[in-house]
Coordinates of C-alpha atoms and ligand atoms in Angstrom, one line a residue:
M1 CA 16.1 -19.2 -11.4
S2 CA 14.8 -16.2 -13.3
E3 CA 16.4 -13.0 -14.5
T4 CA 17.9 -12.3 -11.1
S5 CA 20.4 -15.1 -11.3
A6 CA 22.0 -13.0 -14.1
E7 CA 22.6 -10.2 -11.6
P8 CA 26.4 -10.0 -11.8
T9 CA 27.0 -8.6 -8.3
E10 CA 24.8 -11.2 -6.5
P11 CA 27.2 -13.3 -4.4
A12 CA 26.5 -17.0 -3.7
A13 CA 24.8 -17.2 -0.4
P14 CA 27.2 -19.1 1.9
D15 CA 24.4 -20.6 4.1
S16 CA 21.9 -21.3 1.4
T17 CA 21.6 -24.9 2.6
E18 CA 20.7 -23.8 6.1
A19 CA 17.1 -24.6 7.1
F20 CA 14.9 -21.6 6.7
D21 CA 13.2 -20.4 9.9
A22 CA 9.5 -19.9 9.0
G23 CA 8.9 -17.9 12.2
P24 CA 6.1 -18.1 14.8
A25 CA 3.5 -18.5 12.1
A26 CA 5.1 -21.5 10.6
G27 CA 2.5 -23.5 8.6
V28 CA 0.1 -20.6 8.3
R29 CA -0.4 -20.7 4.5
W30 CA -3.3 -19.6 2.5
D31 CA -5.5 -21.9 0.5
L32 CA -6.0 -20.4 -2.9
S33 CA -8.3 -23.1 -4.1
D34 CA -11.3 -20.8 -3.8
L35 CA -9.8 -19.2 -6.9
Y36 CA -8.2 -22.1 -8.7
A37 CA -7.0 -25.6 -7.9
G38 CA -3.4 -24.7 -8.9
P39 CA -1.2 -23.0 -11.5
D40 CA -2.0 -25.7 -14.0
D41 CA -5.8 -25.7 -13.4
P42 CA -7.3 -25.7 -17.0
A43 CA -10.1 -23.4 -15.6
I44 CA -7.6 -20.5 -15.7
D45 CA -7.3 -20.6 -19.4
A46 CA -10.9 -21.5 -19.8
D47 CA -11.9 -18.3 -17.9
L48 CA -9.5 -16.2 -19.9
E49 CA -10.7 -17.7 -23.2
R50 CA -14.4 -17.1 -22.3
C51 CA -13.5 -13.5 -21.4
V52 CA -11.8 -12.9 -24.7
G53 CA -14.8 -14.4 -26.5
Q54 CA -17.4 -12.4 -24.6
A55 CA -15.3 -9.2 -25.0
R56 CA -15.3 -9.7 -28.8
A57 CA -19.1 -10.3 -28.8
F58 CA -19.6 -7.2 -26.6
A59 CA -17.5 -5.2 -29.0
A60 CA -19.5 -6.5 -32.0
E61 CA -22.7 -5.5 -30.3
Y62 CA -21.8 -2.1 -29.0
R63 CA -18.9 -0.6 -30.9
G64 CA -19.8 2.7 -32.5
K65 CA -23.2 2.7 -30.9
L66 CA -22.7 4.1 -27.5
G67 CA -24.0 7.5 -28.4
S68 CA -27.3 6.1 -29.6
L69 CA -28.2 4.0 -26.6
D70 CA -30.9 5.1 -24.2
A71 CA -30.5 4.9 -20.5
A72 CA -31.9 1.4 -20.1
E73 CA -29.8 0.0 -22.9
L74 CA -26.7 1.7 -21.5
A75 CA -27.5 0.2 -18.1
R76 CA -27.7 -3.3 -19.6
A77 CA -24.4 -2.7 -21.5
V78 CA -22.6 -1.6 -18.3
D79 CA -23.9 -4.7 -16.5
A80 CA -22.6 -6.9 -19.3
Y81 CA -19.3 -5.1 -19.4
E82 CA -18.8 -5.7 -15.7
A83 CA -20.0 -9.3 -15.6
L84 CA -17.8 -10.4 -18.6
Q85 CA -14.6 -9.1 -16.9
E86 CA -14.9 -10.9 -13.6
P87 CA -13.3 -14.2 -14.7
A88 CA -10.3 -12.3 -16.0
W89 CA -9.9 -10.4 -12.8
R90 CA -10.1 -13.7 -11.0
A91 CA -7.3 -15.2 -13.0
S92 CA -5.3 -12.0 -12.6
A93 CA -5.8 -12.0 -8.8
Y94 CA -4.8 -15.6 -8.6
A95 CA -1.6 -15.2 -10.6
G96 CA -0.7 -12.2 -8.5
L97 CA -1.2 -14.1 -5.2
L98 CA 0.7 -17.1 -6.4
F99 CA 3.6 -14.9 -7.5
A100 CA 3.6 -13.0 -4.2
A101 CA 3.7 -16.4 -2.3
D102 CA 6.8 -17.4 -4.2
T103 CA 8.4 -15.0 -6.6
S104 CA 11.3 -17.4 -7.3
A105 CA 9.2 -20.1 -9.0
P106 CA 9.6 -19.5 -12.7
R107 CA 6.2 -20.9 -13.5
H108 CA 4.6 -18.3 -11.2
G109 CA 6.2 -15.5 -13.1
A110 CA 5.3 -17.2 -16.4
L111 CA 1.6 -17.4 -15.3
L112 CA 1.6 -13.8 -14.2
Q113 CA 3.0 -12.8 -17.6
H114 CA 0.5 -15.0 -19.4
V115 CA -2.5 -13.6 -17.5
Q116 CA -1.2 -10.0 -18.1
E117 CA -0.9 -10.7 -21.8
R118 CA -4.4 -12.2 -22.1
G119 CA -5.7 -9.3 -19.9
T120 CA -4.3 -6.9 -22.5
E121 CA -6.2 -8.7 -25.2
I122 CA -9.4 -8.3 -23.3
R123 CA -8.8 -4.7 -22.4
N124 CA -8.0 -3.9 -26.0
E125 CA -11.2 -5.4 -27.1
L126 CA -13.1 -3.3 -24.6
V127 CA -11.3 0.0 -24.6
F128 CA -13.7 1.5 -27.2
F129 CA -16.5 1.4 -24.6
E130 CA -14.9 3.9 -22.1
L131 CA -13.5 6.0 -24.9
E132 CA -16.9 6.4 -26.6
W133 CA -18.4 7.2 -23.2
V134 CA -16.0 9.9 -22.4
A135 CA -16.2 11.3 -25.9
L136 CA -20.0 12.0 -25.5
E137 CA -20.8 15.7 -25.2
D138 CA -21.4 16.7 -21.6
E139 CA -25.1 17.4 -22.1
A140 CA -25.9 14.0 -23.6
A141 CA -23.9 12.3 -20.9
R142 CA -25.7 14.2 -18.2
A143 CA -29.1 13.3 -19.6
L144 CA -28.1 9.7 -19.4
T145 CA -26.6 9.6 -15.9
E146 CA -29.5 11.6 -14.5
D147 CA -31.9 8.9 -15.8
P148 CA -33.2 6.7 -12.9
A149 CA -32.4 3.6 -15.0
L150 CA -28.7 4.4 -14.5
A151 CA -29.0 5.5 -10.8
G152 CA -26.8 2.6 -9.6
R153 CA -24.1 3.4 -12.2
R154 CA -24.1 7.2 -11.8
H155 CA -20.9 7.5 -9.8
L156 CA -19.1 5.0 -12.0
L157 CA -20.1 6.7 -15.3
E158 CA -19.5 10.2 -14.0
S159 CA -16.2 9.4 -12.6
L160 CA -15.0 7.8 -15.8
R161 CA -15.6 11.1 -17.5
R162 CA -13.0 12.9 -15.4
Y163 CA -10.5 11.2 -17.7
R164 CA -12.0 13.1 -20.7
P165 CA -9.0 15.4 -21.2
H166 CA -6.5 12.6 -20.8
V167 CA -7.6 9.7 -23.0
L168 CA -6.0 9.0 -26.4
S169 CA -7.4 7.5 -29.5
E170 CA -8.3 3.8 -29.5
P171 CA -5.2 2.6 -31.5
E172 CA -2.9 4.7 -29.3
E173 CA -4.6 3.3 -26.1
K174 CA -4.1 -0.2 -27.5
L175 CA -0.5 0.3 -28.3
L176 CA 0.3 1.6 -24.8
E177 CA -1.6 -1.2 -23.2
E178 CA 0.3 -3.8 -25.2
T179 CA 3.8 -2.3 -24.8
A180 CA 3.3 -2.0 -21.0
N181 CA 3.7 -5.8 -20.7
T182 CA 7.3 -5.6 -21.8
G183 CA 7.8 -2.0 -20.4
S184 CA 6.6 -0.7 -17.1
R185 CA 4.9 -3.9 -15.9
A186 CA 8.0 -6.0 -16.7
F187 CA 10.3 -3.6 -14.8
S188 CA 8.0 -3.6 -11.9
R189 CA 8.1 -7.4 -11.7
L190 CA 11.9 -7.4 -12.1
F191 CA 12.0 -5.1 -9.0
D192 CA 10.0 -7.7 -7.0
E193 CA 12.1 -10.6 -8.2
I194 CA 15.4 -8.8 -7.4
L195 CA 14.3 -7.9 -3.9
G196 CA 12.6 -11.2 -3.3
A197 CA 15.8 -13.0 -4.0
A198 CA 18.2 -10.5 -2.5
K199 CA 20.3 -11.6 0.5
F200 CA 21.6 -9.1 3.1
R201 CA 24.7 -10.1 4.9
V202 CA 24.4 -9.0 8.5
E203 CA 27.4 -9.4 10.8
L204 CA 25.9 -10.5 14.1
E205 CA 27.7 -11.3 17.3
S206 CA 27.1 -15.0 16.6
G207 CA 28.6 -14.7 13.1
P208 CA 27.5 -13.4 9.7
K209 CA 24.0 -14.3 8.5
E210 CA 22.5 -14.0 5.1
L211 CA 19.0 -12.5 5.6
S212 CA 16.1 -11.6 3.4
E213 CA 15.1 -8.0 3.2
E214 CA 12.2 -8.7 5.6
E215 CA 14.4 -10.4 8.2
A216 CA 17.1 -7.7 8.0
L217 CA 14.5 -4.9 8.4
S218 CA 13.0 -6.6 11.4
L219 CA 16.4 -6.5 13.2
L220 CA 16.1 -2.7 13.2
Y221 CA 13.7 -3.2 16.0
D222 CA 16.1 -5.3 18.1
A223 CA 16.9 -4.2 21.6
D224 CA 20.6 -4.7 21.1
R225 CA 22.2 -1.6 19.5
D226 CA 25.0 -3.5 17.8
T227 CA 22.5 -5.8 16.2
R228 CA 20.5 -2.8 14.9
R229 CA 23.7 -1.2 13.6
A230 CA 24.8 -4.4 11.9
A231 CA 21.4 -4.9 10.3
S232 CA 21.5 -1.3 9.0
R233 CA 25.0 -1.9 7.6
G234 CA 23.9 -5.1 6.0
L235 CA 20.9 -3.6 4.4
T236 CA 22.9 -0.7 3.1
E237 CA 25.6 -2.9 1.6
G238 CA 22.9 -5.1 0.0
L239 CA 21.1 -2.2 -1.5
E240 CA 24.3 -0.6 -2.7
R241 CA 25.3 -3.9 -4.3
H242 CA 22.0 -3.9 -6.3
S243 CA 22.0 -0.1 -6.8
R244 CA 23.1 -0.2 -10.4
T245 CA 20.2 -2.4 -11.4
L246 CA 17.6 -0.9 -9.1
G247 CA 18.7 2.7 -10.0
F248 CA 18.2 1.7 -13.6
L249 CA 14.7 0.5 -12.9
F250 CA 13.9 3.8 -11.1
N251 CA 15.3 5.9 -13.9
T252 CA 13.4 3.9 -16.5
L253 CA 10.0 3.9 -14.7
V254 CA 10.2 7.6 -13.8
Q255 CA 10.9 8.4 -17.4
D256 CA 8.1 6.0 -18.5
K257 CA 5.8 8.0 -16.3
A258 CA 7.0 11.3 -17.8
M259 CA 6.3 9.9 -21.3
Q260 CA 2.8 8.7 -20.3
D261 CA 2.1 12.1 -18.6
R262 CA 3.2 14.0 -21.7
L263 CA 1.0 11.8 -24.0
R264 CA -2.0 12.1 -21.7
R265 CA -1.6 15.8 -21.0
Y266 CA -1.0 15.7 -17.3
A267 CA 0.9 18.9 -16.3
D268 CA 2.2 17.7 -12.9
P269 CA 3.6 14.2 -12.1
M270 CA 1.1 14.0 -9.3
D271 CA -2.0 14.9 -11.3
S272 CA -2.8 11.4 -12.6
R273 CA -2.6 10.0 -9.0
N274 CA -4.8 12.7 -7.6
L275 CA -7.3 12.1 -10.4
A276 CA -7.4 8.4 -9.7
N277 CA -7.8 9.2 -6.0
E278 CA -10.7 11.5 -6.7
I279 CA -9.1 14.3 -4.8
D280 CA -8.0 17.6 -6.1
G281 CA -4.4 18.9 -6.0
A282 CA -5.3 21.7 -3.6
S283 CA -6.5 19.2 -0.9
V284 CA -3.4 17.2 -1.3
R285 CA -1.2 20.3 -0.9
A286 CA -3.2 21.3 2.2
L287 CA -2.6 17.9 3.7
M288 CA 1.1 17.9 2.9
D289 CA 1.6 21.5 4.1
A290 CA -0.1 20.8 7.3
C291 CA 2.2 17.8 7.9
V292 CA 5.4 19.6 6.9
G293 CA 4.3 22.5 9.2
R294 CA 4.3 20.0 12.1
Y295 CA 7.7 18.3 11.4
G296 CA 8.8 19.8 14.7
L297 CA 6.8 17.1 16.4
V298 CA 9.0 14.4 15.0
A299 CA 12.1 16.1 16.2
R300 CA 10.5 16.7 19.6
Y301 CA 9.6 13.0 19.9
Y302 CA 13.0 11.7 18.9
R303 CA 14.8 14.0 21.3
L304 CA 12.6 12.4 24.0
K305 CA 13.5 8.9 22.7
R306 CA 17.2 9.7 22.7
R307 CA 16.9 10.7 26.4
L308 CA 14.9 7.6 27.2
L309 CA 17.5 5.4 25.6
G310 CA 20.3 7.3 27.4
L311 CA 22.2 8.0 24.2
D312 CA 24.3 10.9 23.2
H313 CA 23.5 10.5 19.5
L314 CA 20.5 8.9 18.0
Y315 CA 21.3 7.4 14.6
E316 CA 18.9 6.1 12.0
W317 CA 19.3 2.5 13.3
D318 CA 18.2 3.7 16.8
R319 CA 14.8 5.0 15.6
Y320 CA 13.0 1.8 16.2
A321 CA 14.8 0.7 19.3
P322 CA 12.3 -0.9 21.8
L323 CA 11.7 1.1 25.0
A324 CA 10.5 -1.7 27.3
E325 CA 12.3 -5.0 27.7
P326 CA 11.0 -7.1 24.8
E327 CA 8.5 -9.6 26.2
G328 CA 9.6 -12.3 23.6
T329 CA 7.9 -13.0 20.4
R330 CA 4.1 -13.4 20.3
S331 CA 2.7 -16.5 18.9
F332 CA 0.4 -16.1 15.9
D333 CA -2.5 -17.4 18.0
A334 CA -1.9 -14.6 20.5
A335 CA -2.0 -12.1 17.7
R336 CA -5.2 -13.6 16.4
E337 CA -6.8 -13.4 19.9
L338 CA -5.7 -9.8 20.5
V339 CA -6.8 -8.5 17.1
L340 CA -10.2 -10.3 17.1
G341 CA -10.8 -9.2 20.7
A342 CA -10.1 -5.6 19.9
Y343 CA -12.3 -5.8 16.8
A344 CA -15.1 -7.4 18.9
D345 CA -15.0 -4.6 21.5
F346 CA -15.8 -2.2 18.7
A347 CA -18.3 -4.4 16.7
P348 CA -18.8 -8.1 17.1
R349 CA -19.6 -8.3 13.4
M350 CA -16.2 -7.0 12.5
A351 CA -14.6 -9.7 14.6
E352 CA -16.8 -12.3 12.9
I353 CA -15.7 -11.3 9.5
A354 CA -12.1 -11.1 10.5
A355 CA -12.2 -14.6 12.1
Q356 CA -13.0 -16.1 8.7
F357 CA -9.6 -15.2 7.5
F358 CA -8.0 -17.5 10.1
D359 CA -10.6 -20.2 10.1
R360 CA -10.9 -20.6 6.3
R361 CA -7.2 -20.1 5.5
W362 CA -7.4 -16.8 3.8
I363 CA -4.1 -15.7 5.4
D364 CA -0.5 -16.5 4.5
A365 CA 1.7 -15.5 7.4
E366 CA 4.7 -17.7 7.7
L367 CA 8.2 -16.7 6.4
R368 CA 9.4 -18.5 3.3
P369 CA 12.2 -18.1 0.9
G370 CA 11.1 -16.3 -2.3
K371 CA 8.0 -14.9 -0.7
R372 CA 7.3 -11.2 -1.3
G373 CA 8.2 -8.9 1.5
G374 CA 5.7 -6.7 3.3
A375 CA 2.0 -7.3 3.7
F376 CA -1.1 -6.7 1.8
S377 CA -4.8 -7.7 1.5
A378 CA -6.0 -8.5 -2.0
S379 CA -9.7 -8.0 -2.7
T380 CA -9.7 -10.5 -5.6
V381 CA -13.3 -10.5 -7.0
P382 CA -16.7 -10.0 -5.5
G383 CA -17.7 -13.7 -6.1
V384 CA -14.8 -15.0 -3.9
H385 CA -13.2 -13.2 -0.9
P386 CA -10.1 -11.2 0.0
Y387 CA -6.8 -12.8 0.8
V388 CA -4.2 -11.4 3.3
M389 CA -0.4 -11.9 3.0
L390 CA 2.0 -11.1 5.8
N391 CA 5.5 -12.0 7.0
Y392 CA 4.9 -12.6 10.7
T393 CA 8.0 -12.5 12.9
G394 CA 6.2 -12.2 16.2
Q395 CA 7.0 -8.6 17.1
L396 CA 4.4 -6.2 18.4
R397 CA 4.5 -4.4 15.1
D398 CA 3.7 -7.7 13.3
V399 CA 0.6 -7.9 15.5
M400 CA -0.3 -4.3 14.3
T401 CA 0.3 -5.5 10.8
V402 CA -2.3 -8.3 11.3
A403 CA -4.7 -5.7 12.6
H404 CA -3.9 -3.5 9.6
E405 CA -4.3 -6.1 6.9
L406 CA -7.5 -7.5 8.5
G407 CA -8.9 -4.0 8.5
H408 CA -8.4 -4.0 4.8
G409 CA -9.8 -7.5 4.7
V410 CA -13.0 -6.5 6.5
H411 CA -13.4 -3.5 4.3
Q412 CA -13.0 -5.5 1.1
W413 CA -15.3 -8.2 2.4
L414 CA -18.1 -5.6 3.2
S415 CA -17.7 -3.7 0.0
R416 CA -17.7 -6.7 -2.4
E417 CA -21.5 -6.3 -2.5
R418 CA -20.8 -3.2 -4.6
G419 CA -19.6 -5.3 -7.4
L420 CA -16.4 -5.4 -9.4
F421 CA -16.2 -1.8 -10.3
E422 CA -17.0 -0.2 -7.0
Q423 CA -15.7 -2.7 -4.5
N424 CA -12.4 -0.9 -4.1
T425 CA -12.0 2.6 -2.9
P426 CA -9.4 5.1 -4.2
L427 CA -6.1 4.9 -2.3
T428 CA -7.0 7.9 -0.1
T429 CA -9.8 6.0 1.7
A430 CA -8.4 2.6 1.1
E431 CA -6.3 2.9 4.3
T432 CA -9.2 3.9 6.5
A433 CA -10.2 0.5 7.9
S434 CA -6.6 -0.7 8.2
V435 CA -5.4 2.2 10.2
F436 CA -8.6 2.2 12.3
G437 CA -8.1 -1.5 13.0
E438 CA -4.6 -0.8 14.3
M439 CA -6.0 2.0 16.5
L440 CA -8.5 -0.4 18.1
V441 CA -5.7 -2.9 19.0
F442 CA -3.5 -0.1 20.3
R443 CA -6.2 1.2 22.6
R444 CA -7.0 -2.3 23.9
L445 CA -3.4 -2.9 24.7
L446 CA -3.1 0.5 26.5
R447 CA -6.3 -0.2 28.5
E448 CA -5.1 -3.6 29.7
E449 CA -1.6 -2.3 30.7
S450 CA -1.0 -0.8 34.1
D451 CA 2.8 -0.8 34.2
P452 CA 3.9 2.8 33.4
T453 CA 7.1 1.6 31.7
V454 CA 5.2 -0.6 29.3
R455 CA 2.5 2.1 28.8
L456 CA 5.2 4.5 27.8
A457 CA 6.6 1.9 25.4
L458 CA 3.2 1.4 23.9
V459 CA 2.5 5.2 23.4
C460 CA 6.0 5.5 21.9
G461 CA 5.4 2.6 19.6
K462 CA 2.1 4.1 18.4
L463 CA 3.8 7.5 17.8
E464 CA 6.5 5.8 15.8
D465 CA 3.9 4.0 13.7
A466 CA 1.9 7.2 13.3
F467 CA 5.0 9.2 12.3
A468 CA 5.9 6.5 9.8
T469 CA 2.4 6.7 8.4
V470 CA 1.9 10.5 8.5
F471 CA 5.3 12.3 8.3
R472 CA 7.5 9.7 6.7
Q473 CA 5.0 9.2 3.8
V474 CA 4.9 13.0 3.2
A475 CA 8.7 13.0 3.1
M476 CA 8.6 10.1 0.7
T477 CA 6.1 12.0 -1.5
R478 CA 8.4 15.0 -1.5
F479 CA 11.2 12.7 -2.5
E480 CA 9.1 11.5 -5.5
Q481 CA 8.2 15.1 -6.4
M482 CA 11.9 16.0 -6.5
L483 CA 12.8 12.8 -8.3
H484 CA 10.3 13.1 -11.1
A485 CA 11.0 16.8 -11.5
A486 CA 14.8 16.2 -11.6
R487 CA 14.5 13.4 -14.2
R488 CA 12.3 15.6 -16.4
E489 CA 14.8 18.5 -16.2
E490 CA 18.2 16.7 -16.0
G491 CA 17.7 13.5 -18.0
E492 CA 18.8 10.1 -16.6
L493 CA 19.9 10.6 -13.0
P494 CA 23.1 9.3 -11.5
L495 CA 22.7 7.3 -8.3
E496 CA 24.4 10.0 -6.2
R497 CA 21.9 12.6 -7.4
M498 CA 19.0 10.4 -6.4
N499 CA 20.7 9.7 -3.0
A500 CA 21.0 13.4 -2.5
L501 CA 17.3 14.0 -3.2
W502 CA 16.4 11.3 -0.7
M503 CA 18.5 13.0 2.0
D504 CA 17.0 16.4 1.1
A505 CA 13.5 15.0 1.5
N506 CA 14.2 13.3 4.8
R507 CA 16.5 15.7 6.7
P508 CA 13.9 18.5 7.4
M509 CA 11.6 15.9 9.1
F510 CA 14.2 14.8 11.6
G511 CA 15.8 18.2 12.2
D512 CA 18.7 17.7 14.6
S513 CA 17.0 14.9 16.4
V514 CA 18.2 11.9 14.4
E515 CA 21.7 11.7 12.8
L516 CA 21.4 10.3 9.3
T517 CA 24.6 8.7 8.2
D518 CA 25.8 8.3 4.7
D519 CA 24.4 4.8 4.7
Y520 CA 20.9 6.2 4.8
R521 CA 21.4 7.7 1.3
W522 CA 20.6 4.4 -0.2
W523 CA 17.4 3.6 1.6
W524 CA 15.0 4.7 -1.1
L525 CA 16.0 1.8 -3.3
Y526 CA 13.8 -0.8 -1.7
I527 CA 10.5 1.1 -1.3
P528 CA 8.1 -0.8 -3.6
H529 CA 5.5 2.1 -3.9
F530 CA 7.9 4.2 -5.8
I531 CA 8.0 1.5 -8.4
H532 CA 4.5 0.0 -8.4
S533 CA 2.4 3.0 -7.8
P534 CA 4.1 6.5 -7.9
F535 CA 2.7 9.0 -5.4
Y536 CA 0.9 6.3 -3.5
C537 CA 2.5 7.4 -0.2
Y538 CA 0.5 10.5 0.7
A539 CA -2.6 8.3 0.8
Y540 CA -1.2 6.8 4.0
S541 CA -0.9 10.3 5.6
F542 CA -4.4 11.0 4.4
G543 CA -5.7 7.7 5.9
E544 CA -4.0 8.1 9.3
L545 CA -5.2 11.6 9.8
L546 CA -8.7 10.7 8.6
V547 CA -8.7 7.8 11.1
L548 CA -7.6 10.0 14.0
A549 CA -10.7 12.2 13.1
L550 CA -12.9 9.1 13.0
V551 CA -11.6 7.9 16.4
R552 CA -12.5 11.3 17.8
R553 CA -16.0 10.9 16.4
Y554 CA -16.3 7.4 17.9
D555 CA -15.2 8.8 21.3
E556 CA -17.9 11.5 21.0
E557 CA -20.7 9.4 19.7
G558 CA -20.0 6.0 21.2
D559 CA -21.9 3.0 19.8
A560 CA -24.0 5.2 17.5
F561 CA -20.9 5.6 15.4
V562 CA -20.5 1.9 14.8
P563 CA -23.2 1.2 12.2
R564 CA -22.3 4.4 10.3
Y565 CA -18.7 3.4 10.2
L566 CA -19.6 -0.1 8.9
E567 CA -21.9 1.5 6.2
L568 CA -19.0 3.7 5.2
L569 CA -16.9 0.6 4.7
A570 CA -19.6 -1.2 2.8
A571 CA -20.0 1.7 0.4
G572 CA -16.6 0.8 -1.0
G573 CA -15.7 3.1 -3.9
S574 CA -19.3 4.0 -4.8
Q575 CA -18.9 7.6 -4.0
A576 CA -16.0 10.1 -4.1
P577 CA -14.0 10.3 -0.8
P578 CA -15.3 13.7 0.3
T579 CA -18.9 12.5 -0.1
L580 CA -18.1 9.1 1.5
V581 CA -16.6 10.6 4.7
S582 CA -19.3 13.3 4.9
R583 CA -21.5 10.3 5.8
V584 CA -19.8 10.2 9.2
G585 CA -19.8 14.0 9.5
L586 CA -16.3 14.8 8.4
D587 CA -15.3 17.5 5.9
I588 CA -12.0 16.8 4.2
T589 CA -12.3 19.7 1.8
D590 CA -11.7 22.0 4.7
P591 CA -7.9 22.8 4.7
A592 CA -8.0 23.0 8.5
F593 CA -9.4 19.4 8.7
W594 CA -5.9 17.9 8.9
D595 CA -4.9 20.0 11.9
G596 CA -7.4 18.0 14.1
G597 CA -5.5 14.7 13.6
L598 CA -2.2 16.3 14.0
A599 CA -3.3 17.9 17.2
L600 CA -4.1 14.4 18.5
L601 CA -0.6 13.3 17.7
E602 CA 0.8 16.3 19.6
D603 CA -1.4 15.2 22.6
L604 CA 0.2 11.7 22.3
V605 CA 3.7 13.2 22.3
A606 CA 2.8 15.2 25.4
E607 CA 1.5 12.1 27.0
A608 CA 4.8 10.3 26.3
E609 CA 6.7 13.2 27.8
A610 CA 4.5 13.1 30.9
L611 CA 4.9 9.3 31.3
A612 CA 8.6 9.7 31.0
E613 CA 8.6 12.4 33.7
G614 CA 6.5 10.3 35.9
G615 CA 9.0 7.4 36.2
G616 CA 8.1 5.6 33.0
R617 CA 11.8 5.7 32.1
A618 CA 12.6 2.5 30.4
H619 CA 16.3 2.1 31.0
Ligands
LIG1 ZN1 -2.7 -0.8 4.1

């Protein structure tokens, strides 16, 4: 075992010998051999070694000379700079995937650390290049980027220069890079290891069960209220048990960010994220204000849900209660068929790309001890292909997760043509294809369903997902704003203070519709985004509202929209988000833009209310 076994409050799991239920996707494991044969494959070190060597040679050739290169020479240098890094990215992607598949294997953690340390060596050899580029005077830089020889690199070079006010000297950059391995990156990994190993004791009617975070969270969707309440209790107790360590990680990482922001001259804690997202603070504020202005929709919906469930009080563990009788778990094959079918309705090419993930074992879907919770799609490197990780339990929302992650997968597959530096988009547009993919599946389900009770349940399910993506993420971003501000003003924060901030951020969204108990105070502790990528969350709201606008376009334009959409995906991160989405006729710089998507959500709430009136009552 790793550091987590030293966790003093971790009790021995009483049923640790019990066979683990791998769920309906048992046996669905990815085959990582397209990257490397295994953690001991000598090619990993050979790749890293070659990278370090080439980085040194690159530095010997170009250090101190960037200002004297002409456009053609600079273009060659950028090509070399990109090509030499791909093997290291490959090794890094592999180590990350291996670790996600089993966070408990010490050699996975060790490989991750090893690759990170070699990666640091490489980055430190190369850091001069970007620093010299951003140090160029604007006029000289503009003359170069406007040269046709650099046409394909214009966006990359121009966007690097937005960091001009925030970069440090080369020795300072190197120090920060090296110390991150034992600082923020190490704490980030510890967070994954703690939650990967954590057991949550849930008192079920059949007796107590020790569950993983993923399993316990999925019981919040159970039809039985006592089960949901027990899962909620078990999660709270588990989080509280780890709260001292997790709270310490939060305090440390929030302070680490404050230090980085001070050194790099970012005035606001969100500035660095907005800059990375290639979106200005005003647009983000417009998005958040528009969402907060419609919080009333959340309360309106949950009042309806309380009535439909026939409850006097709707507690936090009732939020995800199913409205129709559960139709049993769905097999992984059924999920595959549904998602590929919905994709094919939109564009056969999209289904063909997605089918590869199943046929060529690019998906890991079964439940396993030590496997990271949640789901993701990793782009890896342009020369290989993306990999998708999920924890499939067979619920409808798991099917939606398949649709979501395969959306990412298709996006990453199409954009890999753009090469290493431009295959990934900023976070704001990174959620476009995923949320769009979910929408396609939702619409297909709704089309095929004639029973009003089930239709109502589907609409409610979509609304709950959309609320989780739009409003909840804004509430979480507001929590982070308060958390970072409080840490900067008040020093290390006691757990109770962080709990209070969490409640302050969440209460306004629910109004009087959901009663949040004291247990809910602890529920910020397991959110990985707060740890791994501060202020990530608003990108989900951005993505969902953008997708609602895209769906409206699709409805207006029909099939003509399809090739433009696929081109948008294939463009990857080769343009800034406002320019990218202007390709499909949308203007996200208009503050009123967000109201369009929010209005569609309001329509959906009204539809749910109408279905409920019309006898769609579920219970
Ligand atoms: Zn996603």
